[in-house]
Coordinates of C-alpha atoms in Angstrom, one line a residue:
M109 CA -77.9 -59.4 126.9
V110 CA -78.4 -57.4 123.5
L111 CA -75.0 -56.5 122.7
M112 CA -75.2 -53.7 120.2
R113 CA -73.0 -51.4 117.8
R114 CA -72.4 -48.2 117.7
I115 CA -74.3 -46.7 114.5
F116 CA -71.8 -43.7 112.9
I117 CA -72.5 -41.7 110.5
L118 CA -72.0 -40.0 107.2
V119 CA -72.9 -36.5 106.0
I120 CA -72.9 -35.0 102.8
A121 CA -72.1 -31.2 104.0
F122 CA -74.1 -31.4 106.0
F123 CA -76.0 -35.1 104.7
C124 CA -76.2 -37.9 106.7
I125 CA -76.0 -41.2 106.2
N126 CA -76.1 -44.7 109.0
T127 CA -74.4 -47.5 108.3
Y128 CA -72.9 -51.1 110.0
A129 CA -69.5 -51.6 108.7
D130 CA -68.8 -55.2 108.9
S131 CA -65.0 -55.2 107.2
G132 CA -64.0 -51.6 107.0
K133 CA -64.2 -48.6 109.5
V134 CA -66.6 -45.5 109.8
I135 CA -64.9 -43.1 112.2
G136 CA -65.5 -39.1 113.1
G137 CA -69.7 -40.0 113.7
S138 CA -70.3 -36.6 116.2
L139 CA -72.0 -37.5 119.8
Y140 CA -73.7 -34.4 121.3
D141 CA -76.8 -32.3 122.8
V142 CA -78.3 -29.4 121.3
P143 CA -78.3 -26.5 124.1
S144 CA -80.2 -26.3 126.5
W145 CA -81.1 -22.8 126.0
F146 CA -82.8 -23.5 122.6
T147 CA -86.8 -23.1 122.6
D148 CA -88.2 -26.1 123.9
S149 CA -91.8 -25.3 122.3
F150 CA -94.7 -28.2 121.8
L151 CA -93.2 -27.4 118.3
D152 CA -95.8 -25.2 117.3
V153 CA -93.3 -22.9 114.7
A154 CA -96.4 -20.5 113.9
E155 CA -97.0 -20.1 118.2
D156 CA -93.2 -19.8 117.8
A157 CA -93.2 -17.3 115.4
Q158 CA -95.1 -15.0 116.8
D159 CA -93.6 -15.7 119.9
A160 CA -90.4 -14.3 118.6
L161 CA -91.9 -11.5 116.5
D162 CA -93.2 -10.0 119.9
E163 CA -89.5 -10.0 121.5
N164 CA -88.1 -8.9 117.8
K165 CA -87.0 -11.7 117.6
T166 CA -86.7 -14.4 114.3
V167 CA -87.5 -18.3 114.5
L168 CA -84.5 -19.8 113.7
L169 CA -84.4 -23.5 112.4
Y170 CA -81.8 -25.8 112.9
F171 CA -81.7 -29.0 111.8
H172 CA -79.6 -31.9 112.9
L173 CA -79.0 -35.5 113.0
D174 CA -77.7 -37.3 115.5
G175 CA -73.5 -38.7 115.2
C176 CA -73.2 -35.4 112.2
P177 CA -69.5 -34.2 112.7
Y178 CA -70.8 -30.7 111.0
C179 CA -73.7 -30.3 113.2
D180 CA -71.8 -30.6 116.4
A181 CA -68.6 -28.0 114.9
M182 CA -72.1 -25.8 114.5
L183 CA -73.3 -26.0 117.4
T184 CA -70.1 -26.4 119.5
Q185 CA -68.4 -22.9 117.8
N186 CA -71.6 -21.1 118.0
F187 CA -74.8 -21.7 119.6
K188 CA -72.6 -23.1 122.6
S189 CA -69.3 -21.2 122.7
G190 CA -67.9 -18.0 121.1
E191 CA -67.5 -15.3 119.7
N192 CA -71.6 -14.9 117.9
L193 CA -73.3 -16.5 121.4
A194 CA -74.4 -14.1 122.6
F195 CA -75.8 -12.3 119.3
I196 CA -78.4 -15.1 118.3
K197 CA -79.5 -15.4 121.4
K198 CA -80.2 -11.2 120.8
H199 CA -81.3 -12.1 117.7
F200 CA -82.9 -15.5 117.0
S201 CA -85.2 -18.2 118.9
V202 CA -83.8 -21.3 117.9
V203 CA -85.2 -25.0 118.0
A204 CA -84.0 -27.9 116.5
V205 CA -85.4 -30.4 114.6
N206 CA -83.9 -34.1 113.8
I207 CA -84.4 -34.9 109.7
K208 CA -85.2 -38.1 111.0
G209 CA -86.7 -37.7 114.4
A210 CA -90.4 -39.1 114.8
R211 CA -91.9 -35.2 117.0
D212 CA -94.8 -34.1 115.1
I213 CA -94.4 -30.1 114.4
T214 CA -97.1 -27.8 114.0
M215 CA -96.6 -25.3 110.5
S216 CA -100.4 -23.6 110.7
E217 CA -104.0 -24.4 112.2
S218 CA -104.3 -27.4 109.4
E219 CA -101.1 -28.4 109.1
S220 CA -99.0 -31.1 111.3
K221 CA -96.0 -33.2 110.4
T222 CA -93.3 -35.3 111.9
E223 CA -89.8 -34.0 112.3
Q224 CA -89.0 -36.1 109.4
A225 CA -92.1 -35.1 107.5
L226 CA -90.7 -31.7 107.1
S227 CA -87.4 -32.4 106.6
E228 CA -88.3 -33.8 103.5
I229 CA -90.8 -31.5 102.3
L230 CA -88.2 -28.7 102.8
A231 CA -85.9 -30.1 101.3
V232 CA -83.4 -30.5 103.4
K233 CA -80.5 -33.0 102.3
Y234 CA -77.5 -31.5 104.6
T235 CA -77.1 -31.2 108.2
P236 CA -77.2 -28.8 109.5
T237 CA -79.5 -26.9 107.2
I238 CA -80.6 -23.3 108.9
I239 CA -83.5 -22.7 107.7
F240 CA -84.8 -18.8 108.9
L241 CA -88.2 -17.8 109.4
D242 CA -90.1 -14.3 108.9
E243 CA -92.7 -13.1 110.3
D244 CA -95.3 -15.6 108.6
G245 CA -93.8 -17.8 109.8
K246 CA -92.3 -18.8 106.0
Q247 CA -88.8 -19.4 104.9
A248 CA -87.3 -15.9 104.3
F249 CA -83.9 -17.4 104.3
R250 CA -81.4 -20.7 104.4
T251 CA -77.9 -22.3 104.5
N252 CA -77.4 -25.6 103.4
G253 CA -74.4 -27.2 105.5
Y254 CA -71.3 -26.3 107.9
R255 CA -70.0 -22.5 108.0
D256 CA -67.2 -21.4 109.9
V257 CA -68.3 -18.9 112.7
A258 CA -67.5 -15.7 110.7
A259 CA -69.2 -16.9 107.5
F260 CA -71.8 -18.1 110.3
R261 CA -72.4 -14.4 111.6
Q262 CA -72.6 -11.8 107.9
V263 CA -75.4 -14.8 107.8
L264 CA -76.8 -13.7 111.0
E265 CA -76.1 -10.6 110.7
Y266 CA -77.9 -10.4 107.3
V267 CA -81.3 -11.7 108.6
A268 CA -81.1 -9.9 111.7
S269 CA -81.0 -6.7 109.6
K270 CA -83.0 -8.7 107.8
S271 CA -81.5 -7.2 104.6
Y272 CA -83.5 -10.7 102.7
K273 CA -86.0 -8.4 101.7
N274 CA -84.4 -6.4 99.1
T275 CA -80.6 -8.4 98.8
T276 CA -78.6 -11.1 98.4
L277 CA -76.3 -12.4 100.7
S278 CA -73.4 -12.5 98.3
N279 CA -74.5 -8.4 97.5
Y280 CA -74.9 -7.9 101.4
I281 CA -72.0 -8.9 102.1
E282 CA -70.0 -7.1 99.2
A283 CA -71.5 -4.2 99.8
K284 CA -69.9 -4.1 104.0
Q285 CA -66.9 -3.0 102.7
N286 CA -65.1 -5.0 104.7
T287 CA -61.3 -3.2 106.1
S288 CA -60.1 -6.5 107.5
Q289 CA -57.4 -8.9 105.6
A290 CA -59.1 -9.3 102.3
Y291 CA -58.6 -12.9 101.8
T292 CA -56.2 -12.9 98.3
F293 CA -57.1 -15.6 95.8
I294 CA -54.5 -18.7 95.8
N295 CA -53.8 -20.5 92.5
H296 CA -53.9 -24.5 91.5
A297 CA -52.2 -26.2 89.1
S298 CA -55.9 -27.9 88.4
L299 CA -57.5 -24.3 88.0
Q300 CA -57.9 -23.6 83.7
V301 CA -59.7 -20.7 82.2
A302 CA -62.6 -20.2 80.3
S303 CA -65.2 -18.1 79.1
N304 CA -67.9 -19.9 76.4
F305 CA -69.4 -23.2 78.2
Q306 CA -70.8 -24.7 74.8
E307 CA -67.1 -25.7 73.9
F308 CA -66.8 -28.7 76.7
D309 CA -68.4 -31.8 76.7
Q310 CA -66.7 -32.9 79.6
P311 CA -67.8 -32.6 83.0
V312 CA -67.7 -28.7 84.4
A313 CA -66.9 -27.6 88.1
I314 CA -66.8 -24.2 88.1
L315 CA -65.4 -22.5 91.7
F316 CA -66.4 -19.6 93.3
E317 CA -64.6 -17.3 95.4
D318 CA -64.5 -13.4 96.2
K319 CA -62.5 -11.2 98.3
D320 CA -64.2 -11.6 101.3
C321 CA -64.1 -15.3 101.1
T322 CA -63.7 -16.4 105.0
A323 CA -62.9 -20.6 104.5
C324 CA -61.7 -19.5 101.1
E325 CA -57.5 -20.4 102.5
D326 CA -58.5 -23.6 104.2
F327 CA -59.9 -25.3 101.0
H328 CA -57.3 -24.7 99.6
Q329 CA -54.7 -25.5 101.8
N330 CA -56.3 -28.4 103.4
L331 CA -58.5 -30.3 101.2
I332 CA -57.9 -30.0 96.9
N333 CA -54.0 -29.8 97.8
R334 CA -54.5 -33.9 98.6
A335 CA -53.3 -35.8 96.2
D336 CA -56.9 -37.6 96.4
V337 CA -59.0 -34.4 95.8
K338 CA -56.8 -33.3 92.7
A339 CA -57.1 -37.1 90.8
E340 CA -60.6 -36.6 91.1
L341 CA -60.6 -33.1 90.1
D342 CA -58.6 -33.9 87.5
K343 CA -61.6 -35.7 86.0
Y344 CA -63.1 -31.9 85.1
L345 CA -62.7 -28.4 83.8
F346 CA -62.5 -27.1 86.8
V347 CA -62.5 -23.0 86.2
R348 CA -63.0 -20.8 89.0
F349 CA -64.9 -17.1 89.0
D350 CA -64.8 -14.0 91.3
A351 CA -68.5 -14.5 92.1
Y352 CA -68.1 -10.1 92.6
S353 CA -67.2 -10.1 88.5
D354 CA -69.2 -9.2 85.9
Q355 CA -67.1 -10.9 83.7
K356 CA -69.1 -11.4 80.6
I357 CA -69.3 -15.8 79.7
I358 CA -71.4 -17.8 77.5
G359 CA -73.4 -20.6 79.9
F360 CA -74.3 -23.5 78.6
D361 CA -77.4 -22.6 77.2
G362 CA -75.4 -20.1 74.8
K363 CA -77.0 -17.4 76.5
L364 CA -74.2 -14.2 78.4
T365 CA -74.4 -14.0 81.5
S366 CA -72.1 -13.5 84.2
P367 CA -70.0 -15.2 87.8
R368 CA -72.5 -12.6 89.9
Q369 CA -76.0 -13.8 88.1
M370 CA -74.9 -17.7 87.6
V371 CA -74.3 -17.3 92.3
K372 CA -77.4 -15.5 91.6
D373 CA -79.4 -18.1 89.4
Y374 CA -78.5 -20.9 91.4
D375 CA -78.6 -19.6 95.2
L376 CA -74.6 -20.2 96.0
N377 CA -74.6 -18.4 99.1
Y378 CA -71.2 -20.1 100.6
R379 CA -67.6 -19.6 99.5
P380 CA -66.3 -21.2 98.0
G381 CA -69.3 -22.8 96.1
I382 CA -68.8 -25.1 93.7
L383 CA -71.5 -25.5 90.6
L384 CA -70.9 -29.4 89.3
F385 CA -71.6 -29.7 85.4
D386 CA -72.2 -32.7 83.1
E387 CA -72.9 -32.5 79.5
G388 CA -74.6 -29.3 80.2
E389 CA -77.1 -29.8 83.2
N390 CA -76.0 -28.7 86.7
I391 CA -76.3 -32.1 88.3
T392 CA -75.7 -30.7 92.1
K393 CA -74.1 -28.1 93.9
I394 CA -71.4 -27.8 96.7
D395 CA -72.8 -25.2 99.1
G396 CA -71.1 -25.6 102.4
K397 CA -67.6 -27.2 104.1
L398 CA -67.0 -30.8 103.5
Y399 CA -64.2 -33.2 104.9
S400 CA -62.2 -34.9 101.5
F401 CA -64.7 -38.0 101.0
H402 CA -68.0 -36.4 100.7
F403 CA -65.9 -34.0 98.4
N404 CA -64.3 -36.8 96.5
T405 CA -67.5 -38.3 96.3
V406 CA -69.8 -35.9 95.7
L407 CA -66.9 -35.5 92.8
R408 CA -67.1 -38.5 91.2
Y409 CA -70.6 -38.7 91.7
V410 CA -71.3 -36.4 88.5
S411 CA -68.1 -37.0 86.7
G412 CA -69.3 -41.5 86.8
K413 CA -72.5 -40.8 85.6
H414 CA -73.3 -41.8 88.5
Y415 CA -76.8 -39.7 88.8
Q416 CA -78.2 -41.6 85.7
Y417 CA -78.1 -45.1 88.2
Y418 CA -79.2 -42.6 91.8
P419 CA -81.1 -39.5 90.7
K420 CA -80.6 -39.0 94.5
F421 CA -77.4 -38.1 95.7
S422 CA -78.0 -40.2 99.2
T423 CA -78.9 -43.3 97.5
Y424 CA -74.8 -43.3 96.1
L425 CA -73.4 -41.9 98.7
R426 CA -75.0 -45.4 100.9
A427 CA -73.8 -47.3 97.9
R428 CA -70.2 -45.8 97.3
Q429 CA -70.1 -46.2 101.4
A430 CA -70.3 -50.2 101.1
E431 CA -68.6 -50.8 97.8
L432 CA -65.3 -48.9 99.8
L433 CA -66.5 -50.6 103.4
E434 CA -66.8 -54.3 102.1
K435 CA -63.6 -53.7 100.1
G436 CA -61.9 -53.7 103.7
I437 CA -61.6 -49.9 103.2
N438 CA -61.6 -47.6 106.5
I439 CA -63.0 -43.9 105.9
N440 CA -62.3 -41.8 107.5
I441 CA -65.7 -39.1 107.6
V442 CA -63.9 -36.4 108.8
D443 CA -60.5 -36.4 107.5

Protein backbone atom coordinates (compact mmCIF):
# COMPACT_ATOMS: atom_id res chain seq x y z
CA MET A 1 0.00 0.00 0.00
CA VAL A 2 1.38 3.36 -1.01
CA LEU A 3 0.99 6.21 1.43
CA MET A 4 0.44 9.56 -0.23
CA ARG A 5 0.97 12.98 1.23
CA ARG A 6 -1.57 15.61 0.20
CA ILE A 7 -0.11 18.47 -1.75
CA PHE A 8 -0.94 21.90 -0.48
CA ILE A 9 -0.94 24.75 -2.90
CA LEU A 10 0.55 28.20 -2.38
CA VAL A 11 -1.15 30.98 -4.28
CA ILE A 12 0.04 34.49 -5.23
CA ALA A 13 -3.21 36.37 -5.59
CA PHE A 14 -4.09 34.32 -7.17
CA PHE A 15 -0.90 32.36 -8.08
CA CYS A 16 -0.27 28.87 -6.82
CA ILE A 17 2.86 26.79 -6.16
CA ASN A 18 2.88 23.10 -5.19
CA THR A 19 5.13 21.93 -2.38
CA TYR A 20 5.95 19.07 -0.03
CA ALA A 21 6.81 20.12 3.51
CA ASP A 22 9.17 17.95 5.60
CA SER A 23 9.98 20.41 8.38
CA GLY A 24 7.58 23.31 8.57
CA LYS A 25 4.06 22.84 7.26
CA VAL A 26 1.99 24.66 4.68
CA ILE A 27 -1.64 25.07 5.68
CA GLY A 28 -4.61 26.80 4.14
CA GLY A 29 -4.98 25.04 0.78
CA SER A 30 -8.57 24.47 -0.35
CA LEU A 31 -10.14 21.50 -2.09
CA TYR A 32 -13.04 22.44 -4.35
CA ASP A 33 -15.03 21.43 -7.43
CA VAL A 34 -16.11 23.69 -10.26
CA PRO A 35 -19.90 24.05 -10.53
CA SER A 36 -21.73 21.47 -12.61
CA TRP A 37 -23.51 24.17 -14.62
CA PHE A 38 -20.27 25.43 -16.20
CA THR A 39 -20.13 24.89 -19.96
CA ASP A 40 -19.17 21.26 -20.53
CA SER A 41 -17.82 21.72 -24.02
CA PHE A 42 -15.13 20.04 -26.03
CA LEU A 43 -13.03 23.09 -25.14
CA ASP A 44 -13.46 24.58 -28.59
CA VAL A 45 -13.28 28.23 -27.62
CA ALA A 46 -14.16 29.59 -31.05
CA GLU A 47 -17.29 27.42 -31.13
CA ASP A 48 -18.15 28.36 -27.53
CA ALA A 49 -17.83 32.04 -28.43
CA GLN A 50 -20.25 31.61 -31.34
CA ASP A 51 -22.74 29.65 -29.23
CA ALA A 52 -22.55 32.32 -26.54
CA LEU A 53 -23.10 35.05 -29.13
CA ASP A 54 -26.22 33.26 -30.37
CA GLU A 55 -27.53 33.35 -26.79
CA ASN A 56 -26.46 37.00 -26.31
CA LYS A 57 -23.83 35.90 -23.81
CA THR A 58 -20.08 36.41 -23.34
CA VAL A 59 -17.57 33.60 -22.84
CA LEU A 60 -15.83 33.76 -19.46
CA LEU A 61 -12.70 31.64 -19.10
CA TYR A 62 -12.07 30.80 -15.44
CA PHE A 63 -8.39 29.91 -14.98
CA HIS A 64 -7.88 28.04 -11.72
CA LEU A 65 -5.62 25.55 -9.95
CA ASP A 66 -6.51 22.69 -7.65
CA GLY A 67 -6.09 23.63 -4.00
CA CYS A 68 -6.13 27.39 -4.60
CA PRO A 69 -7.97 29.12 -1.70
CA TYR A 70 -8.54 32.28 -3.74
CA CYS A 71 -10.18 30.21 -6.49
CA ASP A 72 -12.34 28.46 -3.92
CA ALA A 73 -13.50 31.78 -2.46
CA MET A 74 -14.36 33.25 -5.88
CA LEU A 75 -16.30 30.15 -6.87
CA THR A 76 -18.19 29.89 -3.60
CA GLN A 77 -19.12 33.57 -3.41
CA ASN A 78 -20.00 34.14 -7.07
CA PHE A 79 -20.46 30.95 -9.09
CA LYS A 80 -22.05 28.63 -6.53
CA SER A 81 -24.12 31.07 -4.48
CA GLY A 82 -24.49 34.76 -3.78
CA GLU A 83 -26.04 37.79 -5.43
CA ASN A 84 -23.89 37.53 -8.59
CA LEU A 85 -24.89 33.99 -9.51
CA ALA A 86 -28.09 34.79 -11.43
CA PHE A 87 -26.39 37.64 -13.29
CA ILE A 88 -23.50 35.40 -14.34
CA LYS A 89 -25.81 32.66 -15.59
CA LYS A 90 -27.83 35.19 -17.58
CA HIS A 91 -24.94 36.98 -19.26
CA PHE A 92 -22.01 34.57 -19.42
CA SER A 93 -21.02 31.14 -20.67
CA VAL A 94 -18.38 29.94 -18.20
CA VAL A 95 -15.55 27.56 -19.14
CA ALA A 96 -13.14 26.30 -16.48
CA VAL A 97 -9.45 26.02 -17.43
CA ASN A 98 -6.96 24.36 -15.06
CA ILE A 99 -3.60 26.09 -15.50
CA LYS A 100 -1.84 22.75 -14.94
CA GLY A 101 -4.37 20.78 -16.98
CA ALA A 102 -3.62 18.53 -19.93
CA ARG A 103 -6.92 18.78 -21.81
CA ASP A 104 -6.65 20.17 -25.33
CA ILE A 105 -8.29 23.54 -26.01
CA THR A 106 -9.06 24.57 -29.57
CA MET A 107 -8.65 28.31 -29.97
CA SER A 108 -9.19 28.30 -33.75
CA GLU A 109 -9.41 25.79 -36.59
CA SER A 110 -5.62 25.76 -36.86
CA GLU A 111 -4.61 26.13 -33.23
CA SER A 112 -5.00 23.67 -30.36
CA LYS A 113 -3.18 23.88 -27.04
CA THR A 114 -3.27 22.09 -23.72
CA GLU A 115 -4.78 23.99 -20.80
CA GLN A 116 -1.30 24.49 -19.35
CA ALA A 117 0.18 25.67 -22.64
CA LEU A 118 -2.67 28.11 -23.20
CA SER A 119 -2.24 29.47 -19.68
CA GLU A 120 1.44 30.10 -20.40
CA ILE A 121 0.71 31.77 -23.74
CA LEU A 122 -1.82 34.07 -22.08
CA ALA A 123 0.66 34.81 -19.26
CA VAL A 124 -1.67 33.60 -16.55
CA LYS A 125 0.37 34.14 -13.37
CA TYR A 126 -2.40 34.40 -10.81
CA THR A 127 -5.32 32.21 -9.89
CA PRO A 128 -8.07 32.84 -10.37
CA THR A 129 -7.49 34.72 -13.60
CA ILE A 130 -10.66 35.49 -15.52
CA ILE A 131 -10.53 36.27 -19.23
CA PHE A 132 -13.61 37.51 -21.08
CA LEU A 133 -13.78 36.93 -24.83
CA ASP A 134 -15.30 39.18 -27.45
CA GLU A 135 -17.47 38.11 -30.36
CA ASP A 136 -14.39 36.95 -32.31
CA GLY A 137 -13.06 34.78 -29.48
CA LYS A 138 -10.32 37.30 -28.62
CA GLN A 139 -9.52 38.61 -25.17
CA ALA A 140 -11.72 41.59 -24.37
CA PHE A 141 -10.88 42.05 -20.69
CA ARG A 142 -9.22 40.18 -17.86
CA THR A 143 -8.85 40.25 -14.10
CA ASN A 144 -5.87 38.83 -12.26
CA GLY A 145 -6.63 37.40 -8.85
CA TYR A 146 -9.43 37.40 -6.32
CA ARG A 147 -12.17 40.06 -6.30
CA ASP A 148 -14.74 40.43 -3.54
CA VAL A 149 -18.40 40.13 -4.52
CA ALA A 150 -19.01 43.86 -4.96
CA ALA A 151 -15.83 44.45 -6.95
CA PHE A 152 -16.52 41.46 -9.19
CA ARG A 153 -20.06 42.72 -9.86
CA GLN A 154 -18.54 45.94 -11.19
CA VAL A 155 -16.43 43.87 -13.59
CA LEU A 156 -19.37 41.72 -14.66
CA GLU A 157 -21.56 44.73 -15.45
CA TYR A 158 -18.69 46.45 -17.26
CA VAL A 159 -18.18 43.46 -19.55
CA ALA A 160 -21.87 42.57 -20.00
CA SER A 161 -22.57 46.12 -21.15
CA LYS A 162 -19.58 45.89 -23.52
CA SER A 163 -18.27 49.13 -22.02
CA TYR A 164 -14.73 47.78 -22.48
CA LYS A 165 -15.05 48.85 -26.12
CA ASN A 166 -14.93 52.54 -25.28
CA THR A 167 -13.73 53.09 -21.72
CA THR A 168 -11.59 51.67 -18.94
CA LEU A 169 -13.04 49.85 -15.95
CA SER A 170 -11.86 52.65 -13.66
CA ASN A 171 -13.59 55.34 -15.72
CA TYR A 172 -16.71 53.19 -16.01
CA ILE A 173 -17.00 52.76 -12.23
CA GLU A 174 -16.30 56.45 -11.60
CA ALA A 175 -18.95 57.54 -14.11
CA LYS A 176 -21.65 55.44 -12.45
CA GLN A 177 -21.66 57.92 -9.54
CA ASN A 178 -22.37 55.32 -6.90
CA THR A 179 -24.79 56.74 -4.34
CA SER A 180 -24.02 54.14 -1.69
CA GLN A 181 -21.58 54.75 1.14
CA ALA A 182 -18.29 55.88 -0.38
CA TYR A 183 -14.97 54.67 0.94
CA THR A 184 -13.19 57.23 3.09
CA PHE A 185 -9.41 57.08 2.80
CA ILE A 186 -7.78 55.62 5.91
CA ASN A 187 -4.49 56.95 7.24
CA HIS A 188 -1.54 54.65 7.83
CA ALA A 189 1.64 55.41 9.72
CA SER A 190 3.90 54.17 6.90
CA LEU A 191 2.36 56.38 4.20
CA GLN A 192 4.51 59.25 2.97
CA VAL A 193 3.98 62.11 0.54
CA ALA A 194 5.79 62.42 -2.79
CA SER A 195 5.12 63.92 -6.19
CA ASN A 196 8.54 63.65 -7.87
CA PHE A 197 9.76 60.07 -8.15
CA GLN A 198 13.14 60.94 -9.57
CA GLU A 199 14.24 62.01 -6.10
CA PHE A 200 14.38 58.59 -4.45
CA ASP A 201 16.88 55.75 -4.63
CA GLN A 202 14.96 53.33 -2.39
CA PRO A 203 12.25 50.93 -3.55
CA VAL A 204 8.88 52.60 -4.03
CA ALA A 205 5.40 51.18 -3.42
CA ILE A 206 2.59 53.27 -4.90
CA LEU A 207 -0.86 52.46 -3.54
CA PHE A 208 -3.95 53.41 -5.55
CA GLU A 209 -7.35 53.70 -3.90
CA ASP A 210 -10.57 55.51 -4.80
CA LYS A 211 -13.93 56.38 -3.31
CA ASP A 212 -15.57 53.35 -4.96
CA CYS A 213 -13.11 50.85 -3.48
CA THR A 214 -14.91 47.89 -1.91
CA ALA A 215 -11.81 46.18 -0.48
CA CYS A 216 -9.71 49.09 0.82
CA GLU A 217 -11.06 49.06 4.37
CA ASP A 218 -10.28 45.36 4.71
CA PHE A 219 -6.83 46.00 3.25
CA HIS A 220 -6.06 48.55 5.96
CA GLN A 221 -7.65 46.78 8.89
CA ASN A 222 -6.62 43.20 8.22
CA LEU A 223 -3.41 43.37 6.19
CA ILE A 224 -1.18 46.42 6.35
CA ASN A 225 -1.82 46.95 10.08
CA ARG A 226 -0.06 43.65 10.80
CA ALA A 227 3.38 44.01 12.39
CA ASP A 228 5.03 41.68 9.86
CA VAL A 229 3.56 43.60 6.92
CA LYS A 230 4.54 46.95 8.40
CA ALA A 231 8.11 45.69 8.73
CA GLU A 232 8.22 44.93 5.00
CA LEU A 233 6.54 48.20 4.01
CA ASP A 234 9.06 50.17 6.05
CA LYS A 235 11.70 49.18 3.49
CA TYR A 236 9.81 51.26 0.90
CA LEU A 237 8.85 54.77 0.15
CA PHE A 238 5.15 54.01 0.56
CA VAL A 239 2.92 56.54 -1.20
CA ARG A 240 -0.83 56.63 -1.84
CA PHE A 241 -2.79 58.34 -4.61
CA ASP A 242 -6.45 58.65 -5.47
CA ALA A 243 -6.78 56.62 -8.68
CA TYR A 244 -9.32 59.19 -9.96
CA SER A 245 -6.92 62.11 -9.45
CA ASP A 246 -5.44 64.22 -12.23
CA GLN A 247 -2.79 65.59 -9.87
CA LYS A 248 0.42 66.31 -11.76
CA ILE A 249 3.35 64.18 -10.64
CA ILE A 250 6.79 63.54 -12.10
CA GLY A 251 7.26 59.90 -12.97
CA PHE A 252 10.41 57.82 -12.78
CA ASP A 253 11.19 58.76 -16.39
CA GLY A 254 11.06 62.48 -15.58
CA LYS A 255 7.83 63.02 -17.51
CA LEU A 256 4.66 64.55 -16.15
CA THR A 257 1.88 62.10 -15.43
CA SER A 258 -1.02 61.66 -13.02
CA PRO A 259 -2.45 58.90 -10.83
CA ARG A 260 -5.29 58.41 -13.33
CA GLN A 261 -2.82 58.06 -16.18
CA MET A 262 -0.58 55.66 -14.24
CA VAL A 263 -3.52 53.40 -13.50
CA LYS A 264 -4.23 53.29 -17.24
CA ASP A 265 -0.61 52.90 -18.33
CA TYR A 266 0.02 49.98 -15.98
CA ASP A 267 -3.40 48.40 -16.54
CA LEU A 268 -4.16 48.41 -12.83
CA ASN A 269 -7.85 47.51 -12.57
CA TYR A 270 -8.12 46.50 -8.91
CA ARG A 271 -8.45 48.65 -5.80
CA PRO A 272 -6.41 48.71 -3.68
CA GLY A 273 -3.78 48.22 -6.36
CA ILE A 274 -0.04 48.62 -5.84
CA LEU A 275 2.83 49.27 -8.24
CA LEU A 276 6.27 48.23 -6.97
CA PHE A 277 9.37 49.98 -8.33
CA ASP A 278 13.08 49.60 -7.76
CA GLU A 279 15.85 51.69 -9.34
CA GLY A 280 13.18 53.49 -11.34
CA GLU A 281 11.80 50.32 -12.94
CA ASN A 282 8.39 48.77 -12.38
CA ILE A 283 9.20 45.27 -11.18
CA THR A 284 5.68 43.98 -10.56
CA LYS A 285 2.21 44.96 -9.42
CA ILE A 286 -0.36 43.74 -6.92
CA ASP A 287 -3.65 43.66 -8.78
CA GLY A 288 -5.83 41.47 -6.54
CA LYS A 289 -6.32 40.46 -2.94
CA LEU A 290 -3.37 38.80 -1.22
CA TYR A 291 -3.05 37.25 2.21
CA SER A 292 -0.08 38.24 4.36
CA PHE A 293 2.39 35.53 3.31
CA HIS A 294 2.06 36.27 -0.40
CA PHE A 295 1.90 40.02 0.17
CA ASN A 296 5.07 40.02 2.26
CA THR A 297 6.85 37.78 -0.21
CA VAL A 298 6.09 40.11 -3.12
CA LEU A 299 7.38 43.08 -1.14
CA ARG A 300 10.51 41.17 -0.18
CA TYR A 301 11.04 40.06 -3.80
CA VAL A 302 11.42 43.69 -4.86
CA SER A 303 13.03 45.35 -1.83
CA GLY A 304 15.63 42.58 -1.51
CA LYS A 305 16.39 42.77 -5.26
CA HIS A 306 15.66 39.06 -5.55
CA TYR A 307 14.18 39.79 -8.98
CA GLN A 308 17.77 40.13 -10.22
CA TYR A 309 18.35 36.43 -9.55
CA TYR A 310 14.78 35.17 -9.99
CA PRO A 311 13.28 36.78 -13.12
CA LYS A 312 10.03 34.95 -12.41
CA PHE A 313 8.38 35.69 -9.09
CA SER A 314 7.06 32.12 -8.98
CA THR A 315 10.62 30.81 -8.78
CA TYR A 316 11.45 33.12 -5.92
CA LEU A 317 8.23 32.23 -4.10
CA ARG A 318 9.19 28.58 -4.32
CA ALA A 319 12.68 29.29 -2.98
CA ARG A 320 11.41 31.49 -0.15
CA GLN A 321 8.88 28.88 0.86
CA ALA A 322 11.51 26.13 0.90
CA GLU A 323 13.78 28.35 3.00
CA LEU A 324 11.11 28.89 5.65
CA LEU A 325 10.01 25.25 5.73
CA GLU A 326 13.58 24.07 6.12
CA LYS A 327 13.85 26.27 9.21
CA GLY A 328 10.76 24.56 10.62
CA ILE A 329 8.54 27.60 10.11
CA ASN A 330 4.90 26.88 9.32
CA ILE A 331 3.28 28.83 6.50
CA ASN A 332 -0.41 29.68 6.66
CA ILE A 333 -1.32 30.92 3.20
CA VAL A 334 -4.72 32.29 4.27
CA ASP A 335 -3.61 34.16 7.39
